[in-house]
Amino acid sequence: MKPVTKMGAVVLVLFTIGAFISPVKSLNNGLALKPTMGWLHWERFMCNVDCDTDPNNCISENLYMQMADVMVTEGWKEAGYEYVCIDDCWPSHQRDAKGRLQADPKRFPRGIKKLADYVHSKGLKLGIYADLGTFTCGGFPGSMGYYDIDAQTFADWGVDLLKFDGCYMKWTLLGEGYTNMSIALNQTGRSILYSCEWPLYEWPHHQPDYAAIRKACNHWRNFADVYDSWDSVKTILDWTADHQDVIVPAAGPGGWNDPDMLVIGNFGLSHAQQESQMALWAIMASPLLMSNDLRDICPRSKQLLQNTRIIAISQDPLGRQGYRTAKVDSFEVWERHLSGGRLALAVMNKQEIGGPRGFPLTLATLPSWKICHPQCNVTQVLPSYKELGVQTLLSKLVVVVNPSGTALLTVTPI
Ligand code: GLA
């Protein structure tokens, strides 16, 4: 079922994935019924613990309080972004006398519970990070041997999401570790969304068991960390398309594939490339966890991240992940089935030379265009909003796509 490419020729690959709904049971904690939306510190702020010289950008309680403030005042919360998430490098290097993790006292003088109270007072939720091995990837204390204590500590603090990393752990024990932490979280009685990296660490050794992963986790990272570059975003998309027959069926309400953070609003992507990331993350039913500086973000990036029509595609209640259906003349077509028999279509222009190029929407380039028999209504969402009106199988509709950009459309059958 691997896609085939032939330059110059129109080669379409049809997937049977679209024909079935995820058969696999999800983690039954009532969370992540739609892809999680929020903010996560890692890609933008990394392991900056130097609050003496860089107080505004170091990993400290101020950073999360300021992000929470801005999320409310600048329309992020209203757009659906809900979780403010701490990544690595928050803890002290020592556990306390009772074996509990504690936040670095200098950078989090009021502790995580107070931070959670603050975030909750804004109507938002707090995420935290830990690791199932002996250390976190950044070298802070791991949770190995402490799963129950750590789960209970996070619950006592009022934490709402746990990102559980897989560094410093024998790969053969990943399944046991991730499953045991899932049980430990459940036993606290608090609703804690569980974000895993289980398959990412298993792929180098064997194909992960997605039924088991979906039963334990609310989302799971499959592939390498996102960087602030178009190359990185492209590599993630290629990996996803190359493995879509394995991973797409695992996604659905309660459990999602996680291609990592949105880097929109940073330094590495052109605006067209930012549109591609946003469009494709919506098509892939990915968690929308931004890693950027919401205190200082360019208005165009903000508008893109808060675009209600794209967010509606991401959060579509049917909860089916989309997938790549064609590679044609350096275009890629991705499709996602939406509720009400509608379709979301993303046409990405992979030719990184020249100007905008037209892509004809016809039955020949796009078998799912049959949705337009006898008629359909087409809306262009990106690069600009446009009602393209009623179309039929005979229409000669051409969408124009910027180099490394994406045209995002919704198609409603009439
Ligand atoms: C791993 C994860 C990243 C981030 C870092 C933190 O690389 O994949 O997302 O959490 O660890 O050290």
Tab-separated table of N, CA, C and O in Angstrom, residues 216-256:
chain	number	residue	atom	x	y	z
A	216	ALA	N	-3.740	2.303	26.224
A	216	ALA	CA	-3.063	2.897	27.386
A	216	ALA	C	-2.935	4.415	27.314
A	216	ALA	O	-2.848	5.070	28.348
A	217	CYS	N	-2.891	4.994	26.105
A	217	CYS	CA	-2.485	6.401	25.944
A	217	CYS	C	-3.552	7.209	25.198
A	217	CYS	O	-4.268	6.666	24.358
A	218	ASN	N	-3.586	8.518	25.471
A	218	ASN	CA	-4.496	9.418	24.745
A	218	ASN	C	-3.869	9.981	23.472
A	218	ASN	O	-4.579	10.403	22.577
A	219	HIS	N	-2.562	10.133	23.433
A	219	HIS	CA	-1.859	10.298	22.170
A	219	HIS	C	-0.440	9.802	22.311
A	219	HIS	O	0.049	9.605	23.428
A	220	TRP	N	0.166	9.577	21.161
A	220	TRP	CA	1.472	8.928	21.164
A	220	TRP	C	2.314	9.467	20.033
A	220	TRP	O	1.891	9.570	18.904
A	221	ARG	N	3.567	9.835	20.371
A	221	ARG	CA	4.552	10.280	19.392
A	221	ARG	C	5.098	9.067	18.671
A	221	ARG	O	5.465	8.074	19.300
A	222	ASN	N	5.179	9.154	17.330
A	222	ASN	CA	5.689	8.049	16.523
A	222	ASN	C	7.096	8.277	16.031
A	222	ASN	O	7.792	7.347	15.670
A	223	PHE	N	7.474	9.547	15.946
A	223	PHE	CA	8.650	9.880	15.136
A	223	PHE	C	9.434	11.001	15.819
A	223	PHE	O	9.000	11.589	16.811
A	224	ALA	N	10.568	11.326	15.223
A	224	ALA	CA	11.548	12.256	15.803
A	224	ALA	C	10.965	13.612	16.205
A	224	ALA	O	9.916	14.033	15.715
A	225	ASP	N	11.672	14.309	17.066
A	225	ASP	CA	11.271	15.636	17.543
A	225	ASP	C	11.175	16.642	16.400
A	225	ASP	O	12.034	16.677	15.516
A	226	VAL	N	10.160	17.485	16.440
A	226	VAL	CA	10.033	18.542	15.453
A	226	VAL	C	11.068	19.632	15.752
A	226	VAL	O	11.369	19.919	16.916
A	227	TYR	N	11.630	20.189	14.694
A	227	TYR	CA	12.534	21.335	14.783
A	227	TYR	C	11.862	22.513	14.097
A	227	TYR	O	10.862	22.347	13.399
A	228	ASP	N	12.459	23.678	14.262
A	228	ASP	CA	11.897	24.882	13.662
A	228	ASP	C	12.393	25.013	12.226
A	228	ASP	O	13.118	25.946	11.883
A	229	SER	N	12.021	24.043	11.378
A	229	SER	CA	12.485	24.078	9.982
A	229	SER	C	11.506	23.343	9.071
A	229	SER	O	10.813	22.410	9.504
A	230	TRP	N	11.467	23.759	7.823
A	230	TRP	CA	10.606	23.120	6.834
A	230	TRP	C	11.054	21.687	6.581
A	230	TRP	O	10.230	20.785	6.396
A	231	ASP	N	12.366	21.458	6.603
A	231	ASP	CA	12.889	20.098	6.444
A	231	ASP	C	12.305	19.167	7.485
A	231	ASP	O	11.921	18.040	7.197
A	232	SER	N	12.275	19.644	8.715
A	232	SER	CA	11.754	18.822	9.813
A	232	SER	C	10.270	18.518	9.595
A	232	SER	O	9.833	17.360	9.707
A	233	VAL	N	9.499	19.539	9.234
A	233	VAL	CA	8.056	19.329	9.018
A	233	VAL	C	7.834	18.354	7.856
A	233	VAL	O	7.018	17.428	7.939
A	234	LYS	N	8.612	18.517	6.791
A	234	LYS	CA	8.492	17.618	5.637
A	234	LYS	C	8.821	16.175	6.007
A	234	LYS	O	8.167	15.237	5.567
A	235	THR	N	9.877	16.017	6.823
A	235	THR	CA	10.281	14.655	7.205
A	235	THR	C	9.181	13.982	8.010
A	235	THR	O	8.898	12.790	7.847
A	236	ILE	N	8.545	14.752	8.877
A	236	ILE	CA	7.452	14.198	9.690
A	236	ILE	C	6.276	13.797	8.789
A	236	ILE	O	5.696	12.713	8.939
A	237	LEU	N	5.965	14.645	7.812
A	237	LEU	CA	4.856	14.322	6.897
A	237	LEU	C	5.192	13.074	6.070
A	237	LEU	O	4.343	12.194	5.886
A	238	ASP	N	6.427	12.993	5.592
A	238	ASP	CA	6.829	11.821	4.798
A	238	ASP	C	6.747	10.551	5.634
A	238	ASP	O	6.250	9.522	5.185
A	239	TRP	N	7.243	10.636	6.872
A	239	TRP	CA	7.194	9.447	7.732
A	239	TRP	C	5.738	9.017	7.935
A	239	TRP	O	5.400	7.831	7.845
A	240	THR	N	4.901	9.998	8.190
A	240	THR	CA	3.491	9.700	8.463
A	240	THR	C	2.840	9.031	7.254
A	240	THR	O	2.153	8.005	7.383
A	241	ALA	N	3.080	9.603	6.055
A	241	ALA	CA	2.478	9.015	4.850
A	241	ALA	C	3.048	7.614	4.591
A	241	ALA	O	2.317	6.691	4.233
A	242	ASP	N	4.339	7.445	4.825
A	242	ASP	CA	4.955	6.132	4.577
A	242	ASP	C	4.422	5.051	5.530
A	242	ASP	O	4.535	3.870	5.240
A	243	HIS	N	3.916	5.456	6.682
A	243	HIS	CA	3.434	4.478	7.665
A	243	HIS	C	1.927	4.569	7.879
A	243	HIS	O	1.399	4.051	8.854
A	244	GLN	N	1.232	5.256	6.959
A	244	GLN	CA	-0.174	5.551	7.233
A	244	GLN	C	-1.055	4.308	7.300
A	244	GLN	O	-2.025	4.281	8.048
A	245	ASP	N	-0.679	3.266	6.568
A	245	ASP	CA	-1.540	2.077	6.634
A	245	ASP	C	-1.475	1.416	8.015
A	245	ASP	O	-2.403	0.725	8.421
A	246	VAL	N	-0.395	1.662	8.752
A	246	VAL	CA	-0.270	1.099	10.108
A	246	VAL	C	-0.848	2.047	11.157
A	246	VAL	O	-1.546	1.614	12.075
A	247	ILE	N	-0.557	3.341	11.027
A	247	ILE	CA	-0.898	4.250	12.141
A	247	ILE	C	-2.273	4.900	12.027
A	247	ILE	O	-2.903	5.180	13.044
A	248	VAL	N	-2.753	5.149	10.810
A	248	VAL	CA	-4.032	5.874	10.678
A	248	VAL	C	-5.204	5.116	11.316
A	248	VAL	O	-6.015	5.713	12.019
A	249	PRO	N	-5.288	3.794	11.113
A	249	PRO	CA	-6.433	3.095	11.716
A	249	PRO	C	-6.443	3.147	13.242
A	249	PRO	O	-7.472	2.919	13.864
A	250	ALA	N	-5.305	3.450	13.856
A	250	ALA	CA	-5.250	3.480	15.323
A	250	ALA	C	-5.859	4.756	15.899
A	250	ALA	O	-6.163	4.825	17.087
A	251	ALA	N	-6.028	5.796	15.065
A	251	ALA	CA	-6.492	7.081	15.587
A	251	ALA	C	-8.007	7.152	15.621
A	251	ALA	O	-8.692	6.599	14.778
A	252	GLY	N	-8.511	7.858	16.594
A	252	GLY	CA	-9.946	8.086	16.722
A	252	GLY	C	-10.207	8.730	18.065
A	252	GLY	O	-9.278	8.903	18.862
A	253	PRO	N	-11.466	9.115	18.338
A	253	PRO	CA	-11.766	9.784	19.602
A	253	PRO	C	-11.171	9.025	20.794
A	253	PRO	O	-11.336	7.817	20.921
A	254	GLY	N	-10.415	9.733	21.626
A	254	GLY	CA	-9.779	9.129	22.795
A	254	GLY	C	-8.315	8.804	22.585
A	254	GLY	O	-7.569	8.654	23.557
A	255	GLY	N	-7.847	8.708	21.332
A	255	GLY	CA	-6.448	8.346	21.093
A	255	GLY	C	-5.981	8.793	19.710
A	255	GLY	O	-6.618	8.482	18.705
A	256	TRP	N	-4.853	9.501	19.667
A	256	TRP	CA	-4.416	10.133	18.420
A	256	TRP	C	-2.918	9.931	18.169
A	256	TRP	O	-2.128	9.896	19.112
